[in-house]
XYZ file of C-alpha atoms in Angstrom:
701
model
C 162.375 92.744 125.073
C 159.554 90.641 126.577
C 156.888 89.990 124.201
C 153.042 90.538 124.977
C 150.901 87.511 126.198
C 148.744 86.311 123.154
C 145.198 85.991 123.692
C 143.907 82.567 125.062
C 140.792 82.173 123.326
C 142.190 83.049 120.011
C 141.492 79.972 117.331
C 143.828 79.004 114.772
C 142.439 77.331 111.615
C 144.129 76.076 108.453
C 143.382 78.606 105.507
C 143.887 78.175 101.966
C 147.558 78.176 99.402
C 148.268 82.062 98.741
C 148.937 82.476 95.464
C 152.557 81.961 95.485
C 151.766 78.547 96.782
C 152.598 78.796 100.589
C 150.124 77.716 103.102
C 148.164 79.827 105.659
C 146.158 80.161 108.579
C 143.282 82.031 109.642
C 143.266 83.855 113.217
C 139.685 83.988 114.819
C 139.066 86.226 117.409
C 135.640 84.832 118.721
C 134.929 87.628 120.995
C 134.836 90.086 117.795
C 134.176 87.288 115.487
C 137.096 88.864 113.157
C 139.560 86.928 111.299
C 142.988 87.676 110.375
C 144.966 85.902 107.573
C 148.736 84.720 108.259
C 151.180 83.338 106.059
C 153.816 80.931 107.162
C 156.271 82.726 108.307
C 153.790 84.533 110.902
C 152.610 80.794 112.184
C 156.235 80.208 112.973
C 157.005 83.244 114.717
C 153.729 82.685 116.565
C 154.470 78.897 117.332
C 157.926 80.229 119.142
C 156.134 83.195 121.046
C 156.896 81.325 124.520
C 160.682 82.302 123.479
C 159.730 85.648 124.336
C 163.044 86.764 122.598
C 162.096 88.301 118.913
C 166.317 87.453 118.237
C 165.790 83.941 119.716
C 162.670 83.753 117.671
C 163.897 84.393 114.461
C 167.084 82.426 114.992
C 165.468 79.243 115.886
C 163.211 79.720 112.805
C 166.185 80.249 110.352
C 167.817 77.283 111.731
C 165.237 74.813 111.549
C 163.261 76.028 108.413
C 164.240 77.198 105.156
C 162.897 80.923 106.121
C 165.855 83.873 106.991
C 163.908 85.811 109.421
C 165.595 88.776 111.524
C 164.323 90.410 114.917
C 162.512 93.098 112.495
C 160.281 90.643 110.853
C 159.245 89.319 114.465
C 158.722 92.819 115.893
C 156.449 93.448 112.876
C 154.120 90.694 113.893
C 154.290 91.975 117.535
C 152.847 95.316 115.803
C 150.397 93.817 113.935
C 149.075 91.521 117.130
C 148.948 94.789 119.131
C 147.092 97.027 116.496
C 144.537 94.256 115.945
C 144.258 93.986 119.698
C 145.156 90.317 119.601
C 147.343 90.546 122.808
C 146.767 90.929 126.633
C 147.672 93.720 128.563
C 150.826 92.854 130.666
C 151.820 94.510 133.979
C 150.757 96.730 136.295
C 149.460 99.253 133.796
C 148.082 96.689 131.364
C 144.215 97.700 132.009
C 145.515 101.255 131.810
C 146.951 100.759 128.341
C 144.326 98.292 127.173
C 141.649 101.189 128.165
C 143.785 103.941 126.343
C 143.589 101.663 123.081
C 139.714 101.401 123.452
C 139.329 105.056 124.040
C 141.376 106.044 121.080
C 139.302 103.141 119.314
C 136.320 104.909 120.153
C 137.334 108.227 119.946
C 135.220 111.242 121.342
C 131.665 111.188 121.943
C 131.062 113.414 118.554
C 133.321 110.946 116.650
C 130.901 108.319 118.099
C 127.752 110.005 117.107
C 128.980 110.778 114.053
C 129.819 107.200 113.262
C 126.759 105.795 114.436
C 124.763 108.341 112.340
C 126.727 107.548 109.133
C 126.782 103.590 109.663
C 125.229 101.467 112.279
C 123.936 97.913 112.824
C 120.709 96.499 114.561
C 120.862 92.753 114.964
C 117.412 91.421 115.214
C 117.312 87.933 115.138
C 119.709 84.805 115.944
C 118.698 82.399 112.873
C 121.190 79.672 113.243
C 119.038 76.932 114.898
C 116.202 78.027 112.331
C 118.410 77.880 109.475
C 119.250 74.121 110.538
C 115.829 73.121 110.590
C 114.912 74.541 106.971
C 118.452 73.808 105.338
C 116.884 70.668 103.972
C 114.428 72.550 101.863
C 116.920 75.443 101.133
C 119.189 72.669 99.579
C 116.564 71.966 97.057
C 116.139 75.169 95.528
C 120.313 74.935 95.425
C 120.082 71.746 93.496
C 121.008 70.999 89.708
C 117.666 69.864 89.087
C 115.748 73.509 90.181
C 118.758 75.160 88.104
C 117.666 73.745 85.198
C 114.070 74.832 85.964
C 114.804 78.298 86.562
C 116.773 78.271 83.063
C 113.802 77.195 81.178
C 111.830 79.788 83.174
C 114.016 82.309 82.429
C 114.101 81.032 78.505
C 110.266 81.206 78.456
C 109.759 84.452 80.646
C 111.859 86.266 78.485
C 110.578 85.057 75.229
C 107.290 86.765 76.503
C 108.505 89.674 77.538
C 110.163 90.050 73.985
C 107.024 89.169 72.567
C 105.102 91.824 74.419
C 107.508 94.599 74.988
C 105.143 97.314 74.486
C 102.866 95.964 77.305
C 106.083 95.219 79.431
C 107.214 98.914 79.070
C 103.589 100.297 79.690
C 103.263 98.419 82.603
C 106.559 100.234 83.995
C 105.063 103.505 82.970
C 101.460 103.057 85.208
C 103.363 102.084 88.183
C 105.067 105.645 88.638
C 102.408 106.799 91.210
C 102.279 106.253 94.767
C 100.529 103.135 95.165
C 103.123 102.014 92.724
C 105.947 103.334 94.884
C 104.334 101.631 98.061
C 104.113 98.200 95.824
C 107.885 98.756 94.890
C 108.767 99.357 98.596
C 107.133 95.964 99.962
C 108.693 94.115 96.869
C 111.847 95.429 97.715
C 111.550 94.524 101.341
C 110.490 90.830 100.202
C 113.480 90.659 97.675
C 116.236 92.083 100.426
C 114.637 89.193 102.855
C 115.151 86.464 100.359
C 118.805 87.655 99.366
C 119.880 87.566 102.884
C 118.345 84.097 103.379
C 120.318 83.112 100.277
C 123.398 83.880 102.358
C 122.396 82.545 105.311
C 121.406 79.126 104.006
C 124.590 78.952 101.820
C 126.764 79.780 104.928
C 124.580 77.308 106.834
C 125.529 74.521 103.750
C 129.048 74.823 104.238
C 128.929 74.310 108.105
C 129.393 78.000 108.849
C 127.278 79.572 111.924
C 125.438 82.216 111.323
C 125.365 84.322 114.573
C 122.920 87.519 113.608
C 120.487 88.847 111.171
C 119.357 92.353 111.182
C 119.113 95.731 109.832
C 122.327 97.916 109.428
C 121.454 101.932 108.636
C 123.901 103.603 105.968
C 123.195 107.321 106.700
C 119.799 106.193 107.739
C 118.675 104.369 105.088
C 118.171 100.763 106.158
C 119.809 97.650 104.682
C 119.399 94.104 105.857
C 122.406 92.207 106.562
C 123.480 88.838 107.573
C 126.506 88.178 109.539
C 128.497 85.188 107.332
C 132.117 86.030 109.072
C 132.791 82.581 110.041
C 133.129 81.890 105.673
C 136.919 82.801 106.712
C 136.799 79.487 108.338
C 136.408 77.836 104.725
C 139.534 76.810 103.298
C 137.925 76.447 99.816
C 137.882 80.020 98.427
C 135.223 78.605 95.949
C 132.852 78.077 98.750
C 133.238 81.453 99.829
C 132.617 82.772 96.569
C 129.284 80.896 96.371
C 128.223 82.093 99.930
C 129.026 85.526 98.617
C 127.023 85.528 95.622
C 124.244 83.613 96.866
C 122.294 86.775 97.575
C 122.657 87.943 93.985
C 121.799 84.356 92.299
C 118.437 84.185 94.852
C 117.410 87.517 93.726
C 118.071 86.824 90.083
C 116.161 83.434 90.842
C 113.331 85.814 92.154
C 113.297 87.921 88.976
C 113.378 84.803 86.732
C 110.261 82.837 88.236
C 108.332 86.667 88.776
C 108.895 87.481 85.442
C 107.411 84.148 83.571
C 104.348 84.685 86.324
C 103.695 88.088 84.905
C 103.899 86.454 81.439
C 101.165 83.747 82.129
C 98.852 84.989 84.856
C 95.420 86.821 83.854
C 95.233 90.540 84.283
C 94.769 91.355 88.040
C 96.455 91.800 91.792
C 98.573 88.802 91.289
C 99.991 89.879 87.467
C 100.785 93.310 89.035
C 102.820 91.997 91.936
C 104.681 89.707 89.801
C 105.632 92.561 87.308
C 106.919 94.612 90.891
C 108.636 91.703 91.773
C 110.376 91.048 88.556
C 111.215 94.789 88.107
C 112.442 95.065 91.370
C 114.661 92.227 91.405
C 116.464 92.964 88.218
C 117.443 96.483 89.223
C 118.349 96.163 92.542
C 120.645 93.365 91.990
C 122.490 94.988 88.844
C 122.227 98.496 89.762
C 123.272 98.122 93.680
C 124.406 94.500 94.771
C 126.613 94.085 91.607
C 129.148 97.169 92.260
C 132.601 96.152 93.313
C 133.331 99.751 94.628
C 131.210 99.771 97.889
C 131.341 96.576 100.170
C 128.159 95.125 98.546
C 127.893 91.526 97.305
C 129.936 92.586 94.234
C 132.743 93.622 96.390
C 132.834 89.957 98.159
C 132.347 88.432 94.929
C 135.373 89.705 93.262
C 137.547 89.554 96.520
C 136.732 86.065 96.771
C 137.119 85.264 93.142
C 140.766 86.833 92.908
C 141.460 85.227 96.604
C 142.538 88.912 97.670
C 141.256 89.598 101.197
C 140.814 93.137 101.977
C 140.306 93.963 98.277
C 140.053 98.021 99.230
C 142.254 98.292 101.534
C 145.277 96.669 99.445
C 144.350 98.657 96.840
C 144.093 101.817 98.108
C 147.262 101.099 99.648
C 149.020 100.496 96.882
C 147.256 103.452 94.779
C 148.461 105.700 97.569
C 151.964 104.429 97.267
C 152.092 104.857 93.564
C 150.810 108.584 94.026
C 153.411 109.501 96.556
C 156.114 107.866 93.767
C 154.542 110.034 90.790
C 154.485 113.121 92.885
C 157.800 112.987 95.004
C 159.663 109.810 93.872
C 160.848 108.815 97.493
C 161.748 105.292 96.128
C 160.063 103.635 99.010
C 159.108 99.760 98.761
C 155.299 99.283 97.393
C 153.361 97.946 100.623
C 152.807 94.612 98.648
C 154.674 93.178 95.387
C 152.501 92.248 92.810
C 153.128 91.611 89.171
C 153.507 94.721 86.699
C 149.502 94.127 85.082
C 148.268 93.095 88.771
C 149.530 96.596 90.103
C 148.419 98.461 87.109
C 144.840 96.689 87.696
C 144.771 96.875 91.268
C 145.603 101.263 90.779
C 142.958 101.625 88.241
C 140.534 99.835 90.359
C 141.619 102.290 93.611
C 140.949 104.745 91.385
C 137.987 103.983 90.294
C 136.638 103.183 93.646
C 137.785 106.778 94.712
C 135.830 108.388 91.491
C 132.716 106.189 92.042
C 132.596 107.163 95.948
C 133.284 110.894 95.540
C 130.254 110.945 93.128
C 128.271 108.879 95.626
C 128.750 110.506 98.616
C 128.097 114.368 96.844
C 124.808 112.669 95.797
C 124.004 111.716 99.221
C 124.901 114.561 101.095
C 122.924 116.724 98.737
C 119.791 114.251 99.155
C 120.517 114.653 102.990
C 120.396 118.399 102.507
C 117.003 118.061 100.496
C 115.380 116.035 102.839
C 115.938 117.834 106.394
C 115.427 121.207 107.132
C 117.524 123.828 106.079
C 119.755 124.380 109.431
C 120.340 120.624 110.130
C 120.621 119.687 106.711
C 123.112 122.238 105.805
C 125.048 120.316 109.166
C 124.595 116.931 107.962
C 125.778 117.982 104.315
C 129.141 119.439 106.093
C 129.383 116.035 107.672
C 128.934 114.122 104.717
C 131.364 115.887 102.642
C 133.664 116.389 105.603
C 133.805 112.391 106.555
C 133.687 110.826 103.323
C 135.663 113.037 101.058
C 137.660 115.705 103.328
C 138.826 112.911 106.402
C 140.362 110.862 103.903
C 142.261 113.719 101.847
C 143.385 114.640 105.606
C 144.721 111.698 106.547
C 147.251 111.153 103.258
C 147.982 114.680 103.945
C 149.296 113.660 107.366
C 151.374 110.821 105.846
C 152.852 113.483 103.666
C 153.693 115.516 106.767
C 155.446 113.138 108.283
C 157.431 112.168 105.348
C 158.088 115.810 104.210
C 161.848 115.897 105.583
C 162.334 113.225 102.705
C 159.758 114.835 100.165
C 161.352 118.377 100.356
C 164.853 116.857 99.291
C 163.766 115.009 95.981
C 164.058 116.697 92.674
C 160.559 115.368 91.518
C 158.673 117.275 94.384
C 160.298 120.491 92.548
C 158.842 119.477 89.598
C 155.479 118.424 90.794
C 155.148 122.188 92.572
C 156.093 123.429 89.616
C 153.580 121.732 87.606
C 151.133 122.368 90.489
C 151.560 125.814 90.329
C 151.224 125.897 86.396
C 148.336 124.562 86.815
C 146.782 126.670 89.625
C 148.244 129.909 87.156
C 146.460 128.570 84.256
C 143.272 127.920 85.830
C 143.414 131.454 87.881
C 144.702 133.575 84.932
C 141.878 134.804 82.324
C 141.963 133.422 78.980
C 140.507 134.886 76.224
C 136.437 133.707 75.887
C 135.230 131.836 73.319
C 131.441 131.231 73.558
C 129.609 128.825 71.544
C 125.996 128.078 71.258
C 123.562 127.201 68.567
C 121.734 130.513 67.295
C 119.032 131.389 64.365
C 119.923 133.509 61.304
C 116.654 135.247 60.029
C 115.543 138.488 58.226
C 114.100 141.497 60.255
C 111.473 141.712 57.676
C 109.929 138.270 57.241
C 106.469 137.714 56.408
C 105.111 133.779 57.281
C 102.715 132.046 55.376
C 100.552 129.513 56.949
C 97.590 127.105 55.911
C 94.217 128.628 57.650
C 92.857 125.294 57.573
C 93.440 121.673 56.255
C 93.684 122.460 52.486
C 95.114 120.940 49.281
C 97.701 122.415 47.497
C 96.528 123.848 44.203
C 99.396 126.151 42.716
C 102.941 127.270 43.627
C 103.298 130.186 41.847
C 107.062 131.039 42.375
C 110.012 128.434 42.810
C 111.955 128.198 46.066
C 113.822 131.467 46.509
C 112.424 133.495 43.609
C 111.786 137.120 43.630
C 108.044 137.684 44.268
C 106.704 141.276 43.379
C 104.419 142.715 45.393
C 100.618 141.747 45.481
C 101.515 138.718 43.205
C 99.957 135.516 44.719
C 102.444 133.067 46.250
C 100.184 130.186 47.012
C 97.093 128.789 45.715
C 94.935 126.375 48.529
C 91.727 124.461 47.519
C 89.445 123.753 50.285
C 86.688 121.323 48.955
C 83.877 122.318 51.391
C 84.639 125.773 50.928
C 84.402 124.946 46.920
C 81.079 123.431 47.208
C 79.572 125.809 49.206
C 80.419 128.938 46.878
C 78.863 126.618 43.893
C 76.026 125.970 45.565
C 75.346 130.245 46.672
C 76.161 130.686 43.130
C 73.622 128.418 41.828
C 71.028 130.123 44.633
C 72.151 133.727 43.824
C 71.546 133.152 40.274
C 67.734 131.631 40.790
C 67.123 134.695 43.355
C 67.985 137.164 40.840
C 65.622 135.356 38.541
C 63.085 135.271 40.480
C 63.640 138.997 41.342
C 63.502 140.208 37.525
C 60.304 138.396 36.687
C 58.677 139.742 39.790
C 57.003 142.492 37.862
C 54.980 140.363 35.742
C 53.012 138.694 38.172
C 50.502 139.677 41.025
C 51.290 137.047 43.646
C 55.169 137.428 43.433
C 54.947 141.332 43.247
C 53.149 140.614 47.020
C 56.564 138.843 47.677
C 58.841 141.167 46.254
C 60.203 142.445 49.236
C 60.895 139.237 50.815
C 62.656 137.821 47.595
C 64.962 141.061 47.853
C 65.898 140.355 51.384
C 66.551 136.945 50.343
C 68.661 138.279 47.531
C 70.628 140.264 49.618
C 71.707 137.703 52.412
C 72.612 135.265 49.615
C 74.788 137.901 47.865
C 76.725 138.414 51.771
C 77.054 134.846 51.965
C 78.739 134.968 48.667
C 80.814 137.700 49.034
C 81.810 136.091 52.681
C 82.718 132.865 51.070
C 84.915 135.122 48.497
C 86.515 136.659 51.335
C 87.299 133.652 52.785
C 88.899 132.095 49.708
C 90.710 135.021 49.453
C 92.586 133.635 52.203
C 93.692 130.289 50.610
C 95.344 132.450 48.089
C 97.725 134.821 49.951
C 99.554 137.386 48.067
C 103.009 139.302 48.749
C 102.524 142.631 50.699
C 105.627 143.564 49.307
C 108.256 142.263 46.983
C 110.647 140.066 48.439
C 111.912 136.299 48.284
C 109.907 133.297 48.496
C 111.493 130.485 50.589
C 109.222 127.435 50.932
C 109.279 126.134 54.334
C 109.213 122.008 52.716
C 111.446 122.600 49.272
C 109.978 119.375 48.473
C 106.195 120.697 48.505
C 104.337 120.514 44.905
C 100.848 121.302 43.611
C 98.152 118.081 44.553
C 99.743 117.647 48.040
C 97.622 117.970 51.156
C 98.642 120.593 53.977
C 97.578 120.622 57.542
C 95.855 123.519 59.589
C 98.540 126.191 60.831
C 101.185 124.407 58.935
C 103.766 126.817 57.698
C 104.303 126.515 54.101
C 106.766 129.336 53.510
C 108.093 132.668 54.282
C 108.661 135.904 52.212
C 111.540 137.705 52.893
C 111.448 141.656 51.940
C 114.084 142.247 49.128
C 116.450 144.351 50.457
C 115.967 143.902 54.525
C 118.402 143.276 56.958
C 119.360 140.360 58.829
C 120.313 139.106 62.092
C 121.145 135.986 64.302
C 119.380 135.514 67.397
C 120.744 133.167 70.236
C 119.780 132.415 73.891
C 122.654 132.014 76.517
C 122.532 131.463 80.336
C 123.744 133.722 82.955
C 127.232 133.612 83.357
C 127.654 133.362 79.291
C 125.486 136.580 79.022
C 127.450 138.098 81.361
C 130.718 137.930 79.501
C 129.354 139.348 76.325
C 129.634 142.855 75.648
C 127.813 144.912 72.704
C 130.124 145.582 69.999
C 131.674 141.948 70.366
C 132.581 139.836 67.583
C 131.211 136.955 66.493
C 130.781 134.162 63.567
C 128.532 132.146 62.257
C 128.151 129.086 59.941
C 125.318 126.818 59.435
C 125.035 123.236 60.825
C 126.071 121.651 57.231
C 129.124 123.663 57.588
C 128.668 124.750 54.024
C 128.695 128.298 52.756
C 130.340 131.284 53.685
C 130.888 131.976 57.265
C 129.472 135.177 58.290
C 130.885 138.112 60.418
C 128.936 139.613 63.572
C 128.448 142.014 65.700
C 126.680 141.941 68.872
C 123.909 144.462 68.966
C 121.848 143.934 72.123
C 121.762 141.875 75.096
C 118.329 141.350 76.943
C 118.349 142.402 80.513
C 115.573 140.263 81.694
C 115.789 136.186 81.437
C 113.162 134.744 78.626
C 110.392 132.960 80.250
C 109.853 130.693 77.094
C 111.912 130.193 74.403
C 110.448 131.369 71.144
C 113.054 129.702 68.828
C 112.145 125.763 68.792
C 114.817 124.735 66.840
C 117.349 126.134 69.764
C 115.962 123.878 72.421
C 118.497 120.735 73.006
C 116.003 117.735 72.130
C 115.922 119.541 68.841
C 119.610 119.654 68.293
C 120.235 123.451 70.045
C 121.583 123.718 73.285
C 119.282 125.445 75.235
C 118.133 122.914 78.019
C 113.942 123.069 78.267
C 110.684 121.307 79.354
C 107.697 121.491 77.221
C 104.598 122.727 79.288
C 101.343 123.353 77.353
C 102.952 123.206 73.948
C 105.686 125.873 75.230
C 109.169 125.513 75.638
C 110.188 126.669 79.204
C 114.136 126.875 79.716
C 115.284 124.863 82.471
C 117.787 127.710 83.469
C 117.865 131.303 83.267
C 118.475 132.559 79.756
C 119.123 136.288 77.931
C 118.369 136.630 74.304
C 121.526 138.039 72.352
C 120.850 139.705 68.707
C 123.981 139.977 66.765
C 124.290 142.220 62.914
C 125.925 141.083 60.554
C 128.709 142.751 58.939
C 129.123 141.033 55.957
C 125.682 139.966 53.642
C 126.032 137.608 51.373
C 124.425 137.941 48.369
C 122.819 134.737 47.745
C 120.253 134.217 50.513
C 118.985 130.786 49.121
C 122.054 128.921 50.208
C 121.634 129.978 53.869
C 120.279 127.501 56.543
C 118.237 129.050 59.212
C 120.027 127.102 62.314
C 123.882 127.424 63.062
C 126.714 127.652 65.460
C 127.461 130.903 66.897
C 131.170 131.897 68.083
C 131.209 135.101 69.936
C 134.388 136.425 71.077
C 133.498 137.307 74.965
C 135.862 138.889 77.167
C 138.577 137.410 79.133
C 137.606 135.309 81.854
C 139.457 132.574 84.077
C 138.487 129.330 83.649
C 138.079 128.481 87.430
C 136.183 131.882 88.347
C 133.365 130.722 86.928
C 132.917 127.667 88.880
C 133.795 129.622 92.576
C 130.995 131.969 91.472
C 128.926 129.246 91.200
C 129.199 127.950 94.656
C 129.359 131.473 96.391
C 125.822 132.008 94.259
C 124.603 128.715 95.691
C 125.905 129.250 99.292
C 124.627 132.775 99.887
C 121.176 131.537 98.159
C 121.123 128.345 100.563
C 122.162 130.181 103.716
C 120.071 133.434 103.338
C 122.974 135.454 104.090
């Protein structure tokens, strides 16, 4: 068969040695500015391309070199060159075939639009000449002297931040406003510009041409980019590694000097700008650029450090091969041969990348839906899910379809199908439901005791858990101001009584008798008021019950604050009940009369057997039992507003009655764990129902 003609403008550049020691070469396509690494056998095949016969080429290589090739090896190279458009169209139908290849590459107009909505580049400048002029100055920033200065600046800056950590964190909180967000946007733009200049100057330092710099839009989000593809001309992988890491290094240098500037500058606009610049650089570098799971700097750094071009594609291919072997046991050779540890690492990296991208793309889809009006938001959400998640799955399923004649003949396929059916069955079948939640055990008849104002405990009349008779005092509080006012009124009352008693013996005093009697009556009323007020500081039991102190360590002589709960009087013989608040899905699985168990947080004491007594039909607007909030160790997610805890999701109160009342109530904790034996439920039904609820709510059907 006649071989297609190679394109004349292709360049062949010496490349680095491969991990197995053989030399490599880099094939450069100057039209698209793309680079392809080829190995030693491929080079010999391309050197004999003019022979125009795969068998003759393979025979000549086998005879004149230590390689043993066949015609199939030559045809694989031919397929590679055709696939990557490195050959010319030949014959009368050559232009037509090239046009068909271009059409397949571009796809339909809809596919072109979707691809350019998801990602497209806008080159803005051709910086190569400008970079050449400023390269001597940029080299100084890459010198060892500047590196030592930066290290000293980092040490000084971090020392100041640690010493003034409270000021630093307070500054971070103060910037969370509209003006602060605008400042962060400007700082992010400046940092990213310096980031790209770091890549460009480093590439220029190693003799590479930088043809373009501009802005790339990833799902309409602008990201600066620099075309450094010519770094593939570099034969030393450590030089490529320096170019790839130059952007992150530049941002870290900016962060170090900005941190030092924040520590040294006086209060004002420059100090605020340094703070914004430093925090933006640290966060943007560590959270975004250092990730190897997307095609950001971290990926290229890892790729050059391992000297493994196209790391994502190669690890994905290996992971897909391993998945087919796990599922079907086809016995195919792997796409590449690696050592056992390297193969496991690449497969783990591919799985981690898939999981990371799944979470990331789902988040992007939700953001796209939120930031556009509903109809367009739903459309773009569907595009994100289809393009980033469903399309790769579809591609793998098409491979399975092509391999189906072999797959269906494998014994492991039957095992995989049976395991899949078993998992589906386990997820679909209803299982006995057990709902666990935090709950509160409390008596039905209980009288809380609070301090009306800040006061001192004068006496505690009953021990914790003791039975107090009806009418007996429980606690005696003393308020010095009230005692002083009562003493003053007592002295004044005695004086006024004496004056009223001797009024009949003096003519002048008889004239003022009426006024003295009125004054005496007023003083008596005030004194009685203080007596009534004082009775509030000696609460008495309205009924016989057990007295439980809120703080068992409370003792006479201690001070308590206003409205502080001192204890609870539980009526003797009262019934006890358990209360909890469940989310809508869980509450829907609970029925009145179902059994439940309750045990205290400390896991001590007897497990109580309960029965569901009531389920509220309306969702609770607030959470009256603060101890059930997640911030205090409970299970209900809440937010606090004006001192009131409000559930983040709809929750319903469930009340349960005790079936076995313990004799000794003193050892019971008020908060514990509850387990309700609920209705049978399918594990997957809850999620399907939630998806349908969201779809119905968002579409308005």
